[in-house]
PDB file of C-alpha atoms in Angstrom:
ATOM      1  CA  ASP A  99     116.639  94.635  96.135  1.00  0.00           C
ATOM      2  CA  VAL A 100     113.448  96.182  97.478  1.00  0.00           C
ATOM      3  CA  LYS A 101     111.894  94.525 100.470  1.00  0.00           C
ATOM      4  CA  VAL A 102     109.605  94.545 103.464  1.00  0.00           C
ATOM      5  CA  THR A 103     111.219  93.468 106.706  1.00  0.00           C
ATOM      6  CA  GLN A 104     109.652  92.397 109.982  1.00  0.00           C
ATOM      7  CA  SER A 105     111.504  92.678 113.237  1.00  0.00           C
ATOM      8  CA  SER A 106     111.261  89.039 114.318  1.00  0.00           C
ATOM      9  CA  ARG A 107     110.548  85.716 112.637  1.00  0.00           C
ATOM     10  CA  TYR A 108     109.516  84.056 115.893  1.00  0.00           C
ATOM     11  CA  LEU A 109     108.316  85.622 119.123  1.00  0.00           C
ATOM     12  CA  VAL A 110     107.088  84.115 122.387  1.00  0.00           C
ATOM     13  CA  LYS A 111     105.267  86.332 124.867  1.00  0.00           C
ATOM     14  CA  ARG A 112     103.257  85.842 128.027  1.00  0.00           C
ATOM     15  CA  THR A 113      99.587  86.639 128.482  1.00  0.00           C
ATOM     16  CA  GLY A 114      99.092  90.260 129.473  1.00  0.00           C
ATOM     17  CA  GLU A 115     102.359  91.531 128.006  1.00  0.00           C
ATOM     18  CA  LYS A 116     102.414  94.497 125.660  1.00  0.00           C
ATOM     19  CA  VAL A 117     103.807  93.356 122.330  1.00  0.00           C
ATOM     20  CA  PHE A 118     105.260  95.417 119.492  1.00  0.00           C
ATOM     21  CA  LEU A 119     105.603  94.023 115.977  1.00  0.00           C
ATOM     22  CA  GLU A 120     107.615  96.203 113.646  1.00  0.00           C
ATOM     23  CA  CYS A 121     107.460  96.424 109.874  1.00  0.00           C
ATOM     24  CA  VAL A 122     109.818  98.471 107.721  1.00  0.00           C
ATOM     25  CA  GLN A 123     109.804  98.997 103.954  1.00  0.00           C
ATOM     26  CA  ASP A 124     112.564 100.662 101.968  1.00  0.00           C
ATOM     27  CA  MET A 125     110.561 101.490  98.838  1.00  0.00           C
ATOM     28  CA  ASP A 126     108.929 104.796  99.785  1.00  0.00           C
ATOM     29  CA  HIS A 127     105.538 103.085  99.674  1.00  0.00           C
ATOM     30  CA  GLU A 128     102.463 105.053 100.693  1.00  0.00           C
ATOM     31  CA  ASN A 129     100.373 102.135 101.921  1.00  0.00           C
ATOM     32  CA  MET A 130     101.100  99.613 104.639  1.00  0.00           C
ATOM     33  CA  PHE A 131      99.019  96.741 106.001  1.00  0.00           C
ATOM     34  CA  TRP A 132      98.943  94.296 108.894  1.00  0.00           C
ATOM     35  CA  TYR A 133      97.298  90.864 108.636  1.00  0.00           C
ATOM     36  CA  ARG A 134      97.080  87.769 110.722  1.00  0.00           C
ATOM     37  CA  GLN A 135      96.963  84.342 109.119  1.00  0.00           C
ATOM     38  CA  ASP A 136      95.382  81.333 110.757  1.00  0.00           C
ATOM     39  CA  PRO A 137      94.807  77.850 109.287  1.00  0.00           C
ATOM     40  CA  GLY A 138      91.614  77.695 107.269  1.00  0.00           C
ATOM     41  CA  LEU A 139      90.901  81.415 107.682  1.00  0.00           C
ATOM     42  CA  GLY A 140      93.304  82.918 105.169  1.00  0.00           C
ATOM     43  CA  LEU A 141      94.665  86.406 105.759  1.00  0.00           C
ATOM     44  CA  ARG A 142      92.514  88.732 107.818  1.00  0.00           C
ATOM     45  CA  LEU A 143      93.142  92.461 107.682  1.00  0.00           C
ATOM     46  CA  ILE A 144      93.811  94.047 111.070  1.00  0.00           C
ATOM     47  CA  TYR A 145      94.770  97.633 110.214  1.00  0.00           C
ATOM     48  CA  PHE A 146      96.079  99.554 107.246  1.00  0.00           C
ATOM     49  CA  SER A 147      97.509 102.986 106.591  1.00  0.00           C
ATOM     50  CA  TYR A 148      97.489 105.121 103.467  1.00  0.00           C
ATOM     51  CA  ASP A 149      99.836 107.791 104.794  1.00  0.00           C
ATOM     52  CA  VAL A 150     101.948 108.827 107.729  1.00  0.00           C
ATOM     53  CA  LYS A 151      99.916 109.204 110.925  1.00  0.00           C
ATOM     54  CA  MET A 152      96.853 107.788 109.186  1.00  0.00           C
ATOM     55  CA  LYS A 153      95.254 104.474 110.075  1.00  0.00           C
ATOM     56  CA  GLU A 154      92.144 102.589 109.106  1.00  0.00           C
ATOM     57  CA  LYS A 155      90.539  99.631 110.847  1.00  0.00           C
ATOM     58  CA  GLY A 156      90.399  96.382 108.969  1.00  0.00           C
ATOM     59  CA  ASP A 157      88.116  93.461 109.709  1.00  0.00           C
ATOM     60  CA  ILE A 158      89.549  92.397 113.078  1.00  0.00           C
ATOM     61  CA  PRO A 159      91.045  95.437 114.879  1.00  0.00           C
ATOM     62  CA  GLU A 160      89.911  94.450 118.371  1.00  0.00           C
ATOM     63  CA  GLY A 161      92.824  93.974 120.746  1.00  0.00           C
ATOM     64  CA  TYR A 162      95.271  95.691 118.402  1.00  0.00           C
ATOM     65  CA  SER A 163      96.485  99.200 117.714  1.00  0.00           C
ATOM     66  CA  VAL A 164      98.961 100.611 115.206  1.00  0.00           C
ATOM     67  CA  SER A 165     101.401 103.443 114.849  1.00  0.00           C
ATOM     68  CA  ARG A 166     102.832 105.064 111.753  1.00  0.00           C
ATOM     69  CA  GLU A 167     105.043 107.969 112.739  1.00  0.00           C
ATOM     70  CA  LYS A 168     107.344 107.609 109.726  1.00  0.00           C
ATOM     71  CA  LYS A 169     106.493 106.603 106.187  1.00  0.00           C
ATOM     72  CA  GLU A 170     108.728 103.556 106.159  1.00  0.00           C
ATOM     73  CA  ARG A 171     107.637 102.037 109.477  1.00  0.00           C
ATOM     74  CA  PHE A 172     104.292 100.563 110.537  1.00  0.00           C
ATOM     75  CA  SER A 173     104.020  99.070 114.010  1.00  0.00           C
ATOM     76  CA  LEU A 174     101.380  96.682 115.285  1.00  0.00           C
ATOM     77  CA  ILE A 175     100.763  96.793 119.025  1.00  0.00           C
ATOM     78  CA  LEU A 176      99.052  94.173 121.143  1.00  0.00           C
ATOM     79  CA  GLU A 177      98.073  96.158 124.218  1.00  0.00           C
ATOM     80  CA  SER A 178      97.612  93.098 126.430  1.00  0.00           C
ATOM     81  CA  ALA A 179      98.481  89.876 124.654  1.00  0.00           C
ATOM     82  CA  SER A 180      96.071  86.983 124.917  1.00  0.00           C
ATOM     83  CA  THR A 181      96.395  83.340 123.855  1.00  0.00           C
ATOM     84  CA  ASN A 182      93.886  83.835 121.029  1.00  0.00           C
ATOM     85  CA  GLN A 183      96.345  86.256 119.443  1.00  0.00           C
ATOM     86  CA  THR A 184      98.769  83.414 118.804  1.00  0.00           C
ATOM     87  CA  SER A 185      99.134  83.561 115.040  1.00  0.00           C
ATOM     88  CA  MET A 186     101.299  84.367 112.037  1.00  0.00           C
ATOM     89  CA  TYR A 187     101.423  88.126 111.485  1.00  0.00           C
ATOM     90  CA  LEU A 188     102.157  89.439 108.003  1.00  0.00           C
ATOM     91  CA  CYS A 189     102.992  92.971 106.975  1.00  0.00           C
ATOM     92  CA  ALA A 190     102.601  94.314 103.439  1.00  0.00           C
ATOM     93  CA  SER A 191     103.156  97.562 101.583  1.00  0.00           C
ATOM     94  CA  SER A 192     102.229  99.029  98.215  1.00  0.00           C
ATOM     95  CA  TYR A 193     103.344 102.108  96.300  1.00  0.00           C
ATOM     96  CA  ALA A 194      99.877 103.584  95.954  1.00  0.00           C
ATOM     97  CA  GLN A 195      96.264 102.566  96.023  1.00  0.00           C
ATOM     98  CA  GLY A 196      95.757  99.903  93.413  1.00  0.00           C
ATOM     99  CA  ALA A 197      99.431  99.018  93.137  1.00  0.00           C
ATOM    100  CA  GLN A 198     101.027  95.635  93.631  1.00  0.00           C
ATOM    101  CA  GLY A 199     101.390  94.526  97.226  1.00  0.00           C
ATOM    102  CA  LEU A 200     104.696  93.271  98.631  1.00  0.00           C
ATOM    103  CA  PHE A 201     104.830  91.135 101.751  1.00  0.00           C
ATOM    104  CA  GLY A 202     107.304  90.632 104.537  1.00  0.00           C
ATOM    105  CA  PRO A 203     108.334  87.136 105.682  1.00  0.00           C
ATOM    106  CA  GLY A 204     105.975  87.139 108.668  1.00  0.00           C
ATOM    107  CA  THR A 205     106.298  86.915 112.446  1.00  0.00           C
ATOM    108  CA  ARG A 206     105.031  83.803 114.188  1.00  0.00           C
ATOM    109  CA  LEU A 207     103.805  84.982 117.568  1.00  0.00           C
ATOM    110  CA  THR A 208     103.055  82.548 120.378  1.00  0.00           C
ATOM    111  CA  VAL A 209     101.309  83.846 123.492  1.00  0.00           C
ATOM    112  CA  THR A 210     101.514  81.501 126.478  1.00  0.00           C
TER     113      THR A 210
ATOM    114  CA  LYS B 111      82.160  94.694 103.965  1.00  0.00           C
ATOM    115  CA  GLN B 112      83.925  92.939 101.136  1.00  0.00           C
ATOM    116  CA  GLU B 113      83.620  89.136 101.307  1.00  0.00           C
ATOM    117  CA  VAL B 114      86.052  87.084  99.239  1.00  0.00           C
ATOM    118  CA  THR B 115      85.561  83.383  98.543  1.00  0.00           C
ATOM    119  CA  GLN B 116      87.920  80.964  96.861  1.00  0.00           C
ATOM    120  CA  ILE B 117      86.834  77.648  95.460  1.00  0.00           C
ATOM    121  CA  PRO B 118      87.973  74.929  95.697  1.00  0.00           C
ATOM    122  CA  ALA B 119      89.760  74.996  99.050  1.00  0.00           C
ATOM    123  CA  ALA B 120      92.121  72.269  97.855  1.00  0.00           C
ATOM    124  CA  LEU B 121      92.929  70.761  94.490  1.00  0.00           C
ATOM    125  CA  SER B 122      95.148  67.870  93.460  1.00  0.00           C
ATOM    126  CA  VAL B 123      96.019  67.292  89.808  1.00  0.00           C
ATOM    127  CA  PRO B 124      98.532  65.225  87.821  1.00  0.00           C
ATOM    128  CA  GLU B 125     101.433  67.017  86.214  1.00  0.00           C
ATOM    129  CA  GLY B 126     100.679  68.542  82.834  1.00  0.00           C
ATOM    130  CA  GLU B 127      97.034  69.343  83.446  1.00  0.00           C
ATOM    131  CA  ASN B 128      95.567  72.767  82.838  1.00  0.00           C
ATOM    132  CA  LEU B 129      93.599  74.066  85.800  1.00  0.00           C
ATOM    133  CA  VAL B 130      91.436  76.960  86.944  1.00  0.00           C
ATOM    134  CA  LEU B 131      91.238  78.522  90.388  1.00  0.00           C
ATOM    135  CA  ASN B 132      88.277  80.693  91.267  1.00  0.00           C
ATOM    136  CA  CYS B 133      87.839  83.835  93.324  1.00  0.00           C
ATOM    137  CA  SER B 134      84.519  85.583  93.932  1.00  0.00           C
ATOM    138  CA  PHE B 135      83.805  88.827  95.746  1.00  0.00           C
ATOM    139  CA  THR B 136      80.663  90.594  96.912  1.00  0.00           C
ATOM    140  CA  ASP B 137      81.410  94.268  96.259  1.00  0.00           C
ATOM    141  CA  SER B 138      82.115  94.862  92.574  1.00  0.00           C
ATOM    142  CA  ALA B 139      83.237  98.476  93.092  1.00  0.00           C
ATOM    143  CA  ILE B 140      86.901  97.537  93.168  1.00  0.00           C
ATOM    144  CA  TYR B 141      89.994  99.143  91.665  1.00  0.00           C
ATOM    145  CA  ASN B 142      92.056  96.003  91.303  1.00  0.00           C
ATOM    146  CA  LEU B 143      92.531  92.351  92.135  1.00  0.00           C
ATOM    147  CA  GLN B 144      95.745  90.497  92.812  1.00  0.00           C
ATOM    148  CA  TRP B 145      96.737  86.859  92.818  1.00  0.00           C
ATOM    149  CA  PHE B 146      99.446  85.690  95.203  1.00  0.00           C
ATOM    150  CA  ARG B 147     101.277  82.460  95.811  1.00  0.00           C
ATOM    151  CA  GLN B 148     102.350  81.198  99.225  1.00  0.00           C
ATOM    152  CA  ASP B 149     104.717  78.294  99.765  1.00  0.00           C
ATOM    153  CA  PRO B 150     104.561  76.451 103.107  1.00  0.00           C
ATOM    154  CA  GLY B 151     106.161  78.462 105.892  1.00  0.00           C
ATOM    155  CA  LYS B 152     106.892  81.360 103.560  1.00  0.00           C
ATOM    156  CA  GLY B 153     105.534  84.805 102.860  1.00  0.00           C
ATOM    157  CA  LEU B 154     103.377  85.775  99.889  1.00  0.00           C
ATOM    158  CA  THR B 155     104.674  86.361  96.376  1.00  0.00           C
ATOM    159  CA  SER B 156     102.671  88.518  93.983  1.00  0.00           C
ATOM    160  CA  LEU B 157     101.829  86.749  90.724  1.00  0.00           C
ATOM    161  CA  LEU B 158      99.473  89.023  88.821  1.00  0.00           C
ATOM    162  CA  LEU B 159      97.754  92.370  89.341  1.00  0.00           C
ATOM    163  CA  ILE B 160      94.639  93.234  87.333  1.00  0.00           C
ATOM    164  CA  GLN B 161      93.366  96.806  87.327  1.00  0.00           C
ATOM    165  CA  SER B 162      89.620  97.350  87.167  1.00  0.00           C
ATOM    166  CA  SER B 163      89.906  98.645  83.590  1.00  0.00           C
ATOM    167  CA  GLN B 164      91.567  95.422  82.460  1.00  0.00           C
ATOM    168  CA  ARG B 165      89.952  92.093  81.705  1.00  0.00           C
ATOM    169  CA  GLU B 166      92.997  89.887  82.051  1.00  0.00           C
ATOM    170  CA  GLN B 167      96.722  89.654  82.701  1.00  0.00           C
ATOM    171  CA  THR B 168      99.218  87.034  81.623  1.00  0.00           C
ATOM    172  CA  SER B 169     102.578  85.979  82.965  1.00  0.00           C
ATOM    173  CA  GLY B 170     104.174  82.901  81.459  1.00  0.00           C
ATOM    174  CA  ARG B 171     101.866  79.929  82.069  1.00  0.00           C
ATOM    175  CA  LEU B 172      99.553  82.010  84.261  1.00  0.00           C
ATOM    176  CA  ASN B 173      96.529  83.930  83.059  1.00  0.00           C
ATOM    177  CA  ALA B 174      94.190  85.830  85.357  1.00  0.00           C
ATOM    178  CA  SER B 175      90.849  87.244  84.297  1.00  0.00           C
ATOM    179  CA  LEU B 176      88.539  89.706  85.998  1.00  0.00           C
ATOM    180  CA  ASP B 177      84.797  90.144  85.553  1.00  0.00           C
ATOM    181  CA  LYS B 178      83.739  92.934  87.881  1.00  0.00           C
ATOM    182  CA  SER B 179      80.085  92.791  86.970  1.00  0.00           C
ATOM    183  CA  SER B 180      79.765  89.205  88.135  1.00  0.00           C
ATOM    184  CA  GLY B 181      82.218  89.579  91.004  1.00  0.00           C
ATOM    185  CA  ARG B 182      84.552  86.880  89.747  1.00  0.00           C
ATOM    186  CA  SER B 183      88.190  86.284  88.876  1.00  0.00           C
ATOM    187  CA  THR B 184      89.896  83.155  87.651  1.00  0.00           C
ATOM    188  CA  LEU B 185      93.525  82.106  87.641  1.00  0.00           C
ATOM    189  CA  TYR B 186      94.356  79.720  84.827  1.00  0.00           C
ATOM    190  CA  ILE B 187      97.520  77.653  85.101  1.00  0.00           C
ATOM    191  CA  ALA B 188      98.624  75.921  81.921  1.00  0.00           C
ATOM    192  CA  ALA B 189     100.632  72.697  81.803  1.00  0.00           C
ATOM    193  CA  SER B 190     100.938  72.441  85.583  1.00  0.00           C
ATOM    194  CA  GLN B 191     104.225  71.333  87.157  1.00  0.00           C
ATOM    195  CA  PRO B 192     105.093  69.977  90.625  1.00  0.00           C
ATOM    196  CA  GLY B 193     106.795  73.300  91.343  1.00  0.00           C
ATOM    197  CA  ASP B 194     103.396  74.971  91.075  1.00  0.00           C
ATOM    198  CA  SER B 195     102.333  73.253  94.295  1.00  0.00           C
ATOM    199  CA  ALA B 196     101.484  76.019  96.767  1.00  0.00           C
ATOM    200  CA  THR B 197      98.545  77.932  98.179  1.00  0.00           C
ATOM    201  CA  TYR B 198      97.085  80.518  95.829  1.00  0.00           C
ATOM    202  CA  LEU B 199      95.322  83.544  97.269  1.00  0.00           C
ATOM    203  CA  CYS B 200      93.371  86.354  95.699  1.00  0.00           C
ATOM    204  CA  ALA B 201      93.251  89.836  97.215  1.00  0.00           C
ATOM    205  CA  VAL B 202      90.537  92.280  96.244  1.00  0.00           C
ATOM    206  CA  GLY B 203      90.615  96.058  96.234  1.00  0.00           C
ATOM    207  CA  ASN B 204      92.975  98.782  97.406  1.00  0.00           C
ATOM    208  CA  ASP B 205      92.869  97.477 100.964  1.00  0.00           C
ATOM    209  CA  MET B 206      93.652  93.922  99.818  1.00  0.00           C
ATOM    210  CA  ARG B 207      90.913  91.779 101.333  1.00  0.00           C
ATOM    211  CA  PHE B 208      91.897  88.126 100.957  1.00  0.00           C
ATOM    212  CA  GLY B 209      90.112  84.887 100.356  1.00  0.00           C
ATOM    213  CA  ALA B 210      91.081  81.781 102.347  1.00  0.00           C
ATOM    214  CA  GLY B 211      93.087  80.413  99.432  1.00  0.00           C
ATOM    215  CA  THR B 212      93.244  77.268  97.311  1.00  0.00           C
ATOM    216  CA  ARG B 213      95.886  74.699  98.219  1.00  0.00           C
ATOM    217  CA  LEU B 214      97.185  73.203  94.979  1.00  0.00           C
ATOM    218  CA  THR B 215      99.118  69.949  94.736  1.00  0.00           C
ATOM    219  CA  VAL B 216     100.566  68.890  91.399  1.00  0.00           C
ATOM    220  CA  LYS B 217     101.613  65.246  91.405  1.00  0.00           C
ATOM    221  CA  PRO B 218     104.553  64.093  89.279  1.00  0.00           C
TER     222      PRO B 218
END
């Protein structure tokens, strides 16, 4: 059963901490995406990657960075967590550009 | 920048009704459009993918259409059921830009 997995379902961090959110897919997908989802705002694209070591900024990259050293893994990094980064974070992947997207279950991050 | 809008934001219908959800986008130079479903507290499930060369896709009681020239897509749900209650989201383009979604409630 193909899937996208995220390292944690729930995470609580303190302001100023460096936070790593991990996403792994086992489908040899080329493309991977990170979103945050907030009530009333839908999903907002943070970063995406079309290949290993490649990254593209989405609509809200400020305060975030990403790493894709291996094809199957796409990491989202909060360099210095702030309370306004409290959100649900969703990872997705797709086989190629224009292909169907598959989502992970999400990580609910709380920054206190 | 691609802007995606979904109307209405919320919709409540009695069981058995046919309904239409709308998605509009500003940049018509897209390769595809997808419709997803999200149940409360869950991740997203892909429902339908329409390539830019296609006009519509069907899956069971769901039919999605795409009109690139007008920047619009619709998701038609036939004979709605309480189990259809969820938030429906459209995602536009290779980089999957999302609208805010339509929260659908189907009352028994």
